[in-house]
Amino acid sequence: MKILEFRNITRKDVPIYYRRVFSGIVVLELINKSVDVSLDFSIEKKPTGDNEIIVTLNEKVDYPLVPLIKEIKKYIDKLDASGALPD
């Protein structure tokens, strides 16, 4: 399993300043084929300063979910740290 890219990431308007909610499409390479999966995710700043990332896949994926979600969260964290997510 490999994450190739995120496409069409849009930020949803949420009145809570410490929570950012996004939707988009993640392109995955699963067993030598490319799959586009719609997802929603949120990044919430905790009082300790850490980010909590919550991912919801909107489609079924023929792959174990725990390692898939874990890799998507790491990828989102890297995007956020580099400033690549929309404001």
XYZ file of N, CA, C and O in Angstrom:
348
model
N 0.848 -1.178 0.000
C 0.000 0.000 0.000
C 0.889 1.235 0.000
O 1.848 1.317 0.739
N 0.533 2.164 -0.891
C 1.291 3.396 -0.996
C 0.326 4.532 -1.305
O -0.584 4.373 -2.113
N 0.524 5.664 -0.646
C -0.287 6.853 -0.923
C 0.424 7.631 -2.024
O 1.563 8.061 -1.857
N -0.257 7.803 -3.146
C 0.331 8.511 -4.276
C 0.131 10.016 -4.172
O 1.056 10.787 -4.393
N -1.107 10.449 -3.852
C -1.379 11.888 -3.749
C -2.756 12.136 -3.138
O -3.570 11.234 -3.035
N -2.973 13.383 -2.754
C -4.289 13.869 -2.353
C -4.744 14.818 -3.442
O -3.956 15.638 -3.922
N -6.030 14.737 -3.818
C -6.576 15.628 -4.845
C -7.841 16.293 -4.325
O -8.543 15.738 -3.486
N -8.123 17.449 -4.875
C -9.372 18.175 -4.595
C -9.624 18.357 -3.103
O -10.741 18.188 -2.624
N -8.601 18.750 -2.368
C -8.778 18.992 -0.937
C -9.455 20.340 -0.761
O -8.982 21.354 -1.257
N -10.589 20.330 -0.077
C -11.296 21.572 0.222
C -11.528 21.654 1.721
O -11.760 20.644 2.382
N -11.449 22.870 2.238
C -11.677 23.084 3.662
C -13.127 23.486 3.872
O -13.651 24.357 3.177
N -13.768 22.847 4.845
C -15.147 23.184 5.185
C -15.135 24.261 6.260
O -14.244 24.316 7.105
N -16.132 25.116 6.222
C -16.229 26.206 7.174
C -16.801 25.684 8.493
O -17.935 25.209 8.542
N -15.989 25.761 9.553
C -16.387 25.292 10.879
C -16.170 26.443 11.858
O -15.100 27.050 11.874
N -17.161 26.763 12.689
C -17.029 27.918 13.583
C -16.073 27.707 14.764
O -15.759 28.650 15.469
N -15.586 26.509 14.976
C -14.670 26.238 16.082
C -13.241 26.482 15.579
O -12.776 25.825 14.651
N -12.539 27.421 16.203
C -11.249 27.867 15.675
C -10.145 26.824 15.790
O -9.178 26.871 15.041
N -10.235 25.884 16.707
C -9.161 24.898 16.883
C -9.413 23.607 16.109
O -8.653 22.656 16.213
N -10.462 23.563 15.309
C -10.766 22.391 14.487
C -10.843 22.794 13.021
O -11.536 23.736 12.661
N -10.125 22.083 12.197
C -10.164 22.302 10.755
C -10.681 21.027 10.097
O -10.182 19.940 10.373
N -11.680 21.159 9.235
C -12.320 20.007 8.603
C -12.120 20.106 7.087
O -12.339 21.161 6.498
N -11.713 18.991 6.479
C -11.408 18.949 5.057
C -12.112 17.759 4.411
O -12.476 16.797 5.078
N -12.260 17.835 3.105
C -12.703 16.684 2.323
C -11.848 16.647 1.066
O -11.275 17.660 0.654
N -11.738 15.468 0.479
C -10.929 15.334 -0.716
C -10.886 13.905 -1.200
O -11.690 13.065 -0.791
N -9.932 13.643 -2.060
C -9.751 12.319 -2.641
C -8.297 11.914 -2.435
O -7.377 12.698 -2.714
N -8.095 10.717 -1.928
C -6.749 10.172 -1.785
C -6.564 9.109 -2.870
O -7.460 8.312 -3.123
N -5.417 9.162 -3.523
C -5.092 8.186 -4.557
C -4.127 7.182 -3.937
O -3.041 7.546 -3.486
N -4.554 5.918 -3.902
C -3.779 4.854 -3.278
C -3.315 3.855 -4.324
O -4.010 3.610 -5.302
N -2.163 3.273 -4.081
C -1.706 2.155 -4.896
C -1.854 0.900 -4.039
O -1.132 0.709 -3.060
N -2.831 0.085 -4.392
C -3.102 -1.144 -3.653
C -2.872 -2.340 -4.567
O -3.552 -2.498 -5.580
N -1.922 -3.160 -4.229
C -1.630 -4.390 -4.963
C -1.547 -4.112 -6.470
O -2.291 -4.643 -7.279
N -0.667 -3.210 -6.834
C -0.370 -2.862 -8.232
C -1.537 -2.274 -9.009
O -1.603 -2.396 -10.230
N -2.491 -1.659 -8.331
C -3.529 -0.920 -9.047
C -3.817 0.371 -8.286
O -3.689 0.438 -7.072
N -4.188 1.391 -9.021
C -4.459 2.699 -8.444
C -5.949 2.810 -8.112
O -6.794 2.448 -8.924
N -6.245 3.321 -6.912
C -7.621 3.445 -6.445
C -7.830 4.858 -5.908
O -7.017 5.351 -5.125
N -8.911 5.517 -6.341
C -9.296 6.822 -5.796
C -10.345 6.607 -4.724
O -11.356 5.953 -4.972
N -10.115 7.164 -3.532
C -11.031 6.984 -2.415
C -11.407 8.355 -1.865
O -10.533 9.168 -1.530
N -12.699 8.613 -1.765
C -13.195 9.854 -1.176
C -13.056 9.765 0.348
O -13.337 8.724 0.937
N -12.634 10.880 0.968
C -12.480 10.874 2.415
C -12.760 12.246 2.996
O -12.730 13.258 2.294
N -13.061 12.245 4.278
C -13.179 13.453 5.084
C -12.179 13.307 6.222
O -11.971 12.210 6.737
N -11.556 14.414 6.604
C -10.658 14.361 7.756
C -10.680 15.687 8.483
O -11.018 16.725 7.924
N -10.372 15.599 9.768
C -10.315 16.812 10.583
C -9.009 16.818 11.362
O -8.468 15.770 11.712
N -8.522 18.025 11.603
C -7.328 18.226 12.412
C -7.738 19.120 13.566
O -8.189 20.242 13.358
N -7.605 18.595 14.770
C -8.007 19.351 15.959
C -6.788 19.580 16.837
O -6.033 18.662 17.129
N -6.588 20.833 17.226
C -5.480 21.194 18.100
C -5.894 20.929 19.543
O -6.867 21.479 20.037
N -5.172 20.069 20.213
C -5.451 19.720 21.601
C -4.842 20.761 22.546
O -3.917 21.492 22.168
N -5.306 20.843 23.796
C -4.737 21.804 24.748
C -3.242 21.586 25.008
O -2.538 22.502 25.390
N -2.771 20.375 24.771
C -1.349 20.081 24.964
C -0.494 20.561 23.804
O 0.723 20.494 23.862
N -1.134 21.021 22.723
C -0.419 21.493 21.548
C -0.302 20.454 20.459
O 0.147 20.751 19.357
N -0.690 19.224 20.750
C -0.642 18.158 19.755
C -1.845 18.241 18.831
O -2.889 18.769 19.195
N -1.683 17.694 17.630
C -2.782 17.611 16.673
C -3.412 16.230 16.749
O -2.700 15.230 16.799
N -4.738 16.181 16.747
C -5.459 14.920 16.636
C -6.092 14.892 15.249
O -6.849 15.789 14.887
N -5.766 13.863 14.483
C -6.269 13.737 13.122
C -7.290 12.607 13.095
O -7.001 11.491 13.539
N -8.474 12.909 12.585
C -9.546 11.922 12.465
C -9.866 11.764 10.986
O -10.118 12.744 10.290
N -9.835 10.520 10.495
C -10.045 10.225 9.082
C -11.282 9.357 8.919
O -11.452 8.382 9.640
N -12.143 9.727 7.972
C -13.321 8.935 7.623
C -13.295 8.655 6.129
O -13.310 9.583 5.321
N -13.222 7.375 5.777
C -13.274 6.990 4.372
C -14.726 6.871 3.956
O -15.520 6.241 4.650
N -15.096 7.464 2.833
C -16.483 7.457 2.377
C -16.799 6.295 1.443
O -17.924 6.184 0.978
N -15.818 5.465 1.159
C -15.998 4.331 0.270
C -15.327 3.106 0.892
O -14.415 3.237 1.697
N -15.769 1.933 0.479
C -15.132 0.706 0.946
C -13.828 0.502 0.190
O -13.732 0.763 -0.999
N -12.825 0.009 0.927
C -11.516 -0.248 0.353
C -11.152 -1.700 0.656
O -11.310 -2.163 1.779
N -10.659 -2.384 -0.353
C -10.276 -3.778 -0.191
C -8.837 -3.853 0.335
O -7.913 -4.258 -0.370
N -8.678 -3.398 1.578
C -7.378 -3.380 2.238
C -7.643 -3.251 3.733
O -8.628 -2.625 4.127
N -6.787 -3.807 4.598
C -6.988 -3.655 6.051
C -7.011 -2.168 6.454
O -6.121 -1.401 6.086
N -8.032 -1.784 7.201
C -8.249 -0.365 7.500
C -7.262 0.227 8.499
O -6.898 1.394 8.371
N -6.850 -0.527 9.491
C -5.977 0.047 10.523
C -4.651 0.550 9.939
O -4.288 1.712 10.154
N -3.910 -0.256 9.165
C -2.675 0.295 8.600
C -2.933 1.383 7.551
O -2.147 2.325 7.423
N -4.036 1.281 6.839
C -4.383 2.284 5.837
C -4.641 3.644 6.484
O -4.073 4.663 6.079
N -5.473 3.663 7.513
C -5.783 4.913 8.230
C -4.526 5.487 8.871
O -4.299 6.703 8.853
N -3.687 4.617 9.422
C -2.449 5.072 10.063
C -1.542 5.786 9.055
O -0.996 6.850 9.343
N -1.388 5.233 7.866
C -0.558 5.858 6.833
C -1.171 7.159 6.323
O -0.457 8.129 6.078
N -2.492 7.189 6.182
C -3.164 8.418 5.741
C -2.971 9.523 6.771
O -2.707 10.675 6.428
N -3.066 9.185 8.059
C -2.855 10.183 9.114
C -1.438 10.741 9.070
O -1.235 11.950 9.219
N -0.439 9.887 8.857
C 0.943 10.355 8.764
C 1.119 11.275 7.560
O 1.791 12.304 7.652
N 0.490 10.933 6.445
C 0.575 11.752 5.232
C -0.086 13.115 5.456
O 0.461 14.152 5.065
N -1.249 13.123 6.112
C -1.947 14.379 6.414
C -1.100 15.237 7.337
O -1.003 16.457 7.166
N -0.467 14.624 8.329
C 0.387 15.360 9.263
C 1.553 16.026 8.523
O 1.898 17.181 8.797
N 2.143 15.324 7.559
C 3.227 15.904 6.762
C 2.721 17.067 5.901
O 3.383 18.096 5.786
N 1.534 16.894 5.295
C 0.956 17.976 4.497
C 0.711 19.213 5.363
O 0.978 20.340 4.936
N 0.187 18.996 6.565
C -0.110 20.111 7.471
C 1.183 20.804 7.904
O 1.249 22.031 7.941
N 2.189 20.033 8.223
C 3.465 20.617 8.678
C 4.137 21.424 7.568
O 4.797 22.436 7.851
N 3.951 21.007 6.324
C 4.580 21.732 5.212
C 3.727 22.891 4.697
O 4.158 23.628 3.813
N 2.501 23.024 5.235
C 1.624 24.120 4.815
C 0.918 23.877 3.508
O 0.481 24.813 2.856
N 0.791 22.614 3.101
C 0.191 22.282 1.812
C -1.330 22.177 1.860
O -1.957 22.059 0.813
N -1.933 22.217 3.041
C -3.393 22.159 3.149
C -3.986 23.548 2.941
O -3.382 24.558 3.331
N -5.180 23.625 2.333
C -5.786 24.948 2.100
C -6.187 25.645 3.402
O -6.519 25.003 4.391
N -6.131 26.981 3.369
C -6.526 27.779 4.547
C -8.013 27.987 4.583
O -8.698 28.127 3.681
